[in-house]
Tab-separated table of C-alpha atoms in Angstrom:
chain	number	residue	atom	x	y	z
C	111	MET	CA	86.791	83.820	92.293
C	112	SER	CA	89.714	83.817	90.016
C	113	PRO	CA	92.530	81.522	90.593
C	114	PHE	CA	94.887	84.412	90.362
C	115	HIS	CA	93.562	85.786	93.660
C	116	SER	CA	95.795	83.942	95.748
C	117	LEU	CA	98.780	85.880	94.125
C	118	LEU	CA	97.220	89.210	95.251
C	119	PRO	CA	98.377	91.027	98.364
C	120	ARG	CA	96.384	92.636	100.976
C	121	GLY	CA	97.933	95.795	102.382
C	122	ALA	CA	100.343	98.371	101.171
C	123	VAL	CA	101.897	98.070	97.501
C	124	CYS	CA	104.709	100.200	96.784
C	125	ASP	CA	104.325	102.100	93.471
C	126	LEU	CA	108.260	102.269	93.214
C	127	VAL	CA	110.354	105.249	91.826
C	128	THR	CA	113.247	104.549	89.539
C	129	PRO	CA	116.447	105.835	90.818
C	130	PHE	CA	118.625	107.473	88.232
C	131	ARG	CA	122.311	108.915	88.745
C	132	GLY	CA	124.304	110.950	86.344
C	133	GLY	CA	121.575	110.421	83.553
C	134	GLU	CA	121.766	106.569	83.765
C	135	LEU	CA	119.616	104.114	85.409
C	136	ASP	CA	121.124	103.614	89.196
C	137	ARG	CA	120.622	99.829	89.619
C	138	VAL	CA	122.384	99.932	92.787
C	139	GLY	CA	120.236	102.654	94.126
C	140	LEU	CA	117.137	100.227	92.834
C	141	LEU	CA	118.553	97.332	94.660
C	142	THR	CA	118.734	99.348	97.875
C	143	LEU	CA	115.382	100.608	97.619
C	144	ILE	CA	113.935	97.095	96.977
C	145	GLU	CA	115.725	95.491	99.608
C	146	TRP	CA	114.653	98.363	102.272
C	147	GLN	CA	110.996	97.990	100.959
C	148	ILE	CA	111.050	94.276	101.561
C	149	ARG	CA	112.676	94.476	104.879
C	150	SER	CA	109.985	97.391	106.080
C	151	GLY	CA	107.265	94.989	105.462
C	152	ILE	CA	105.559	96.087	102.306
C	153	SER	CA	103.370	93.871	100.879
C	154	GLY	CA	104.069	94.095	96.977
C	155	LEU	CA	105.956	96.309	94.409
C	156	VAL	CA	104.821	98.113	91.263
C	157	VAL	CA	107.840	98.947	88.713
C	158	CYS	CA	107.537	101.059	85.743
C	159	GLY	CA	104.147	102.338	87.272
C	160	GLU	CA	103.044	106.045	87.718
C	161	ALA	CA	106.074	106.708	89.805
C	162	GLY	CA	108.569	104.948	87.955
C	163	GLU	CA	108.965	107.447	85.094
C	164	ALA	CA	108.342	104.555	82.763
C	165	PRO	CA	107.739	106.697	79.449
C	166	THR	CA	111.352	108.055	79.840
C	167	LEU	CA	112.930	104.516	80.182
C	168	THR	CA	114.761	102.647	77.184
C	169	MET	CA	113.644	99.286	76.496
C	170	ASP	CA	117.004	98.098	78.008
C	171	GLU	CA	116.511	100.119	81.374
C	172	ARG	CA	112.801	98.745	81.435
C	173	CYS	CA	114.266	95.269	81.111
C	174	SER	CA	116.959	95.857	83.869
C	175	VAL	CA	114.280	97.492	86.377
C	176	ILE	CA	111.950	94.585	85.948
C	177	GLN	CA	114.616	91.698	86.129
C	178	THR	CA	116.189	93.776	89.331
C	179	ALA	CA	112.978	93.618	90.965
C	180	VAL	CA	111.831	90.203	90.127
C	181	GLU	CA	115.394	88.736	91.221
C	182	VAL	CA	115.522	90.887	94.553
C	183	ALA	CA	111.978	90.086	95.512
C	184	GLU	CA	112.195	86.432	94.754
C	185	ARG	CA	109.037	84.514	96.278
C	186	THR	CA	108.971	87.205	99.279
C	187	VAL	CA	106.440	89.815	97.488
C	188	PRO	CA	104.753	90.027	94.351
C	189	VAL	CA	106.029	92.203	91.426
C	190	PHE	CA	103.682	94.167	89.302
C	191	VAL	CA	104.930	95.907	86.183
C	192	GLY	CA	103.297	98.938	84.605
C	193	CYS	CA	102.419	97.961	81.035
C	194	GLY	CA	99.759	100.708	80.096
C	195	THR	CA	99.893	102.746	77.033
C	196	ASN	CA	97.373	104.391	74.736
C	197	SER	CA	98.155	101.760	71.839
C	198	THR	CA	96.666	98.343	72.109
C	199	GLU	CA	99.678	96.844	70.230
C	200	SER	CA	102.357	98.299	72.366
C	201	THR	CA	100.300	97.529	75.716
C	202	ILE	CA	100.559	93.951	74.450
C	203	ALA	CA	104.061	93.840	73.737
C	204	LEU	CA	105.034	95.321	77.063
C	205	THR	CA	102.706	93.022	78.769
C	206	GLU	CA	104.549	90.092	76.933
C	207	GLN	CA	107.733	91.333	78.102
C	208	ALA	CA	106.621	91.436	81.714
C	209	ARG	CA	105.449	87.992	81.439
C	210	ALA	CA	108.609	86.768	80.115
C	211	LEU	CA	110.709	88.480	82.986
C	212	GLY	CA	108.748	86.865	85.513
C	213	ALA	CA	106.431	89.587	86.638
C	214	HIS	CA	103.551	88.280	88.893
C	215	ALA	CA	100.916	90.571	87.058
C	216	ALA	CA	100.612	93.461	84.671
C	217	LEU	CA	99.412	96.778	85.573
C	218	LEU	CA	97.327	98.486	82.757
C	219	THR	CA	96.176	102.096	82.683
C	220	VAL	CA	92.837	103.023	80.800
C	221	PRO	CA	94.318	104.213	77.502
C	222	TYR	CA	95.100	107.889	77.922
C	223	TYR	CA	95.162	110.925	75.426
C	224	SER	CA	92.981	109.451	72.638
C	225	LYS	CA	89.932	109.281	74.978
C	226	PRO	CA	88.430	105.913	73.787
C	227	SER	CA	84.737	104.913	74.199
C	228	GLN	CA	83.695	102.510	77.019
C	229	GLU	CA	83.503	99.851	74.314
C	230	GLY	CA	86.996	100.677	72.961
C	231	ILE	CA	88.383	100.675	76.597
C	232	PHE	CA	86.873	97.015	77.153
C	233	ARG	CA	88.229	95.845	73.745
C	234	HIS	CA	91.672	97.102	74.561
C	235	PHE	CA	91.790	95.113	77.779
C	236	GLU	CA	90.253	92.332	76.267
C	237	ALA	CA	92.658	92.108	73.579
C	238	VAL	CA	95.779	92.141	75.995
C	239	ALA	CA	93.878	89.362	77.793
C	240	ALA	CA	93.659	87.104	74.662
C	241	ALA	CA	97.413	87.843	73.718
C	242	VAL	CA	99.117	87.457	77.019
C	243	ASP	CA	98.815	84.715	79.812
C	244	ILE	CA	99.128	86.879	82.973
C	245	PRO	CA	97.061	88.191	85.537
C	246	LEU	CA	95.883	91.793	84.910
C	247	ILE	CA	95.217	94.748	87.218
C	248	ILE	CA	93.276	97.697	85.608
C	249	CYS	CA	94.195	101.174	86.996
C	250	ASN	CA	91.450	103.820	86.754
C	251	ALA	CA	92.809	107.054	87.087
C	252	PRO	CA	90.585	109.696	85.217
C	253	ALA	CA	92.492	112.785	86.251
C	254	ARG	CA	95.288	111.470	84.381
C	255	THR	CA	93.845	109.739	81.456
C	256	ALA	CA	90.833	111.924	80.831
C	257	VAL	CA	88.537	108.948	80.664
C	258	ASP	CA	86.679	107.302	83.493
C	259	LEU	CA	85.628	103.714	83.764
C	260	THR	CA	81.993	103.269	84.197
C	261	PRO	CA	80.263	100.769	86.470
C	262	ARG	CA	78.964	98.720	83.627
C	263	THR	CA	82.699	98.530	82.016
C	264	VAL	CA	83.944	97.173	85.361
C	265	GLU	CA	81.317	94.615	85.314
C	266	ARG	CA	82.256	93.588	81.636
C	267	LEU	CA	85.888	93.704	82.440
C	268	ALA	CA	85.057	91.346	85.686
C	269	THR	CA	83.980	88.671	83.041
C	270	ILE	CA	87.401	88.488	81.629
C	271	GLY	CA	89.034	85.917	83.503
C	272	SER	CA	92.672	87.077	83.813
C	273	VAL	CA	91.518	90.646	85.147
C	274	VAL	CA	92.069	90.149	88.768
C	275	ALA	CA	91.957	93.516	90.275
C	276	LEU	CA	91.001	97.434	89.958
C	277	VAL	CA	92.958	100.145	91.417
C	278	ASP	CA	90.637	103.054	91.874
C	279	CYS	CA	92.719	106.363	92.091
C	280	THR	CA	89.499	108.735	92.045
C	281	GLY	CA	89.493	109.108	95.877
C	282	ASP	CA	85.801	108.564	95.690
C	283	VAL	CA	85.222	105.790	98.361
C	284	SER	CA	81.531	106.100	97.665
C	285	ARG	CA	81.749	104.521	94.269
C	286	PHE	CA	83.518	101.518	95.979
C	287	ALA	CA	80.954	101.217	98.781
C	288	GLN	CA	78.117	100.961	96.117
C	289	THR	CA	80.024	98.297	94.338
C	290	ALA	CA	77.880	95.075	94.210
C	291	PRO	CA	79.281	92.386	96.715
C	292	GLU	CA	79.732	89.723	94.020
C	293	LEU	CA	81.915	92.100	91.936
C	294	ARG	CA	84.145	92.957	95.099
C	295	THR	CA	84.549	89.060	95.275
C	296	ARG	CA	85.274	88.684	91.605
C	297	LEU	CA	87.816	91.718	91.666
C	298	LEU	CA	89.949	92.663	94.450
C	299	HIS	CA	89.649	96.537	94.880
C	300	TYR	CA	92.796	98.742	95.607
C	301	CYS	CA	92.729	102.232	96.518
C	302	GLY	CA	95.162	104.539	94.418
C	303	HIS	CA	94.568	107.859	96.271
C	304	GLU	CA	96.565	108.039	99.334
C	305	ALA	CA	94.258	110.423	101.372
C	306	ALA	CA	91.410	107.775	100.888
C	307	ALA	CA	93.153	104.717	102.023
C	308	CYS	CA	91.842	104.281	105.450
C	309	PRO	CA	88.044	104.604	104.675
C	310	PHE	CA	88.317	102.631	101.420
C	311	SER	CA	89.915	99.557	103.361
C	312	LEU	CA	87.279	99.955	106.070
C	313	CYS	CA	84.703	99.701	103.258
C	314	GLY	CA	86.517	96.294	102.205
C	315	GLY	CA	89.290	97.083	100.004
C	316	GLY	CA	92.245	95.061	99.669
C	317	GLY	CA	94.776	97.485	100.372
C	318	ALA	CA	96.445	100.524	98.691
C	319	PHE	CA	98.823	101.341	95.613
C	320	SER	CA	101.267	103.995	97.371
C	321	ILE	CA	103.692	106.299	96.137
C	322	ALA	CA	104.332	107.643	99.560
C	323	ALA	CA	105.422	104.299	100.733
C	324	ASN	CA	108.621	104.915	98.823
C	325	VAL	CA	109.656	107.167	101.493
C	326	THR	CA	107.787	105.501	104.407
C	327	PRO	CA	107.256	101.833	103.889
C	328	ARG	CA	107.341	100.978	107.598
C	329	LEU	CA	104.456	103.462	108.632
C	330	THR	CA	102.386	102.835	105.478
C	331	SER	CA	102.726	99.054	105.944
C	332	ALA	CA	101.923	99.337	109.753
C	333	LEU	CA	98.880	101.458	108.825
C	334	HIS	CA	97.461	98.771	106.412
C	335	ASN	CA	98.382	95.928	108.743
C	336	ALA	CA	96.128	97.600	111.461
C	337	LEU	CA	93.173	98.151	108.920
C	338	ARG	CA	93.240	94.340	108.119
C	339	THR	CA	93.331	93.344	111.772
C	340	GLY	CA	90.755	95.761	112.821
C	341	ASN	CA	92.645	98.242	114.674
C	342	VAL	CA	90.994	101.089	113.152
C	343	ASP	CA	92.093	103.857	115.953
C	344	VAL	CA	95.741	102.849	115.381
C	345	ALA	CA	95.217	103.174	111.534
C	346	TYR	CA	93.774	106.659	111.933
C	347	ALA	CA	96.608	107.464	114.268
C	348	LEU	CA	99.145	106.341	111.776
C	349	GLN	CA	97.233	108.163	108.908
C	350	GLU	CA	97.345	111.572	110.853
C	351	ARG	CA	101.144	110.853	111.358
C	352	LEU	CA	101.494	110.394	107.401
C	353	THR	CA	99.367	113.597	106.499
C	354	PRO	CA	102.211	116.033	106.496
C	355	LEU	CA	104.258	113.759	104.328
C	356	LEU	CA	101.288	113.367	101.929
C	357	THR	CA	100.852	117.039	101.825
C	358	ALA	CA	104.448	117.933	101.169
C	359	LEU	CA	104.584	115.146	98.415
C	360	GLU	CA	101.545	116.718	96.536
C	361	ALA	CA	102.916	120.266	96.816
C	362	GLU	CA	104.379	120.009	93.336
C	363	ASN	CA	104.826	116.796	91.143
C	364	VAL	CA	104.347	113.849	93.425
C	365	VAL	CA	107.332	111.944	91.715
C	366	ALA	CA	110.038	114.665	91.930
C	367	CYS	CA	108.800	115.438	95.475
C	368	THR	CA	109.056	111.609	96.229
C	369	LYS	CA	112.481	111.207	95.128
C	370	ASP	CA	113.587	114.333	96.895
C	371	ALA	CA	112.256	112.933	100.207
C	372	LEU	CA	113.729	109.633	99.404
C	373	SER	CA	117.153	111.236	98.993
C	374	PHE	CA	116.822	112.617	102.538
C	375	VAL	CA	115.870	109.054	104.073
C	376	LEU	CA	117.567	106.750	102.035
C	377	GLY	CA	120.415	108.726	100.541
C	378	LEU	CA	119.529	108.086	97.035
C	379	SER	CA	119.982	110.633	94.057
C	380	PRO	CA	116.856	112.697	93.517
C	381	GLU	CA	117.373	113.116	89.970
C	382	VAL	CA	114.382	112.816	87.766
C	383	ARG	CA	114.212	113.163	83.734
C	384	LEU	CA	112.608	115.693	81.676
C	385	PRO	CA	109.673	116.867	81.409
C	386	LEU	CA	109.801	116.367	85.294
C	387	THR	CA	112.053	118.964	87.136
C	388	PRO	CA	113.192	119.056	90.787
C	389	PRO	CA	110.689	120.474	93.371
C	390	SER	CA	111.185	124.197	94.209
C	391	LEU	CA	113.742	125.021	97.217
C	392	GLU	CA	110.949	126.077	99.116
C	393	VAL	CA	108.822	122.639	98.569
C	394	GLN	CA	112.210	120.888	99.337
C	395	LYS	CA	112.465	122.393	103.018
C	396	HIS	CA	108.631	121.332	103.294
C	397	LEU	CA	109.653	117.953	102.655
C	398	ARG	CA	112.543	117.596	104.810
C	399	ARG	CA	110.730	118.964	107.702
C	400	ALA	CA	107.795	116.307	106.969
C	401	VAL	CA	110.405	113.561	106.726
C	402	SER	CA	112.415	114.527	109.843
C	403	THR	CA	109.894	113.089	112.418
C	404	LEU	CA	109.336	109.854	110.409
C	405	PRO	CA	110.561	106.532	111.922
C	406	GLU	CA	112.452	105.861	108.513
C	407	ARG	CA	114.640	108.901	108.802
C	408	ALA	CA	115.597	107.679	112.434
C	409	GLU	CA	116.401	104.522	111.026
C	410	LEU	CA	118.852	106.086	108.594
C	411	MET	CA	120.375	108.111	111.046
C	412	SER	CA	121.072	105.250	113.603
C	413	ARG	CA	122.749	103.345	110.853
C	414	THR	CA	124.932	106.333	109.885
C	415	ALA	CA	125.711	107.479	113.544
């Protein structure tokens, strides 16, 4: 087992959105969001990830986001930083930046768009590991990258000492269920597909990377705490409560929908950057209906009453 395993949380890890206001990074909004997540019991944070609109951030904004997260989370929850690109050189540079700014681990996607071979994928991650001394978490999201990690490549990646975890975004729980026990021991496996989180964890997964947790950190954390303590009926009841929100968030772009829902829950700006656009009015109504029954919405109402 890797010595880095003690750094890895079990439970819900929130893939944070990046708040904007008036075209600029909303650092106050980011502080508010991170502090709320920690108070609500979230187990870890991802910044500059899938939900963070990382490709739209300037380098100064990226530094500010990472520094803010590391400072606010200080020794309470780990902070993982999305560093994946489709260029090995730029991935190394972003990973080194994350290490220098105090990230606990770098989250790397399979290189997208260029559709590298399995050998190319392995060498890409191998090169990053050789260049930067930081734990690496590999994210496999073939629906977004157009390339799927094969089981053999995962086995090879597990031989790299600093590769500590895999985020499986396929939603295919059977893949994980068929993973060899020794590989599960070597790599902590997280679910990256909201609807598959319960069965994935029951098969031995370490938790989930969740975008929905931006909106409902308390409920998402409670669900994973129930799974971790064997309260399966409670976990599935909480999953059922989350289902209307998960459906609404997937109605259009999940990041834009998450920001819109979060504006209703926490009062942050729903602003996104192109090429993303706000959800349609119909979807906004759907989101508000889904959010209205959540405990997080009740918390906001009690604070503002």
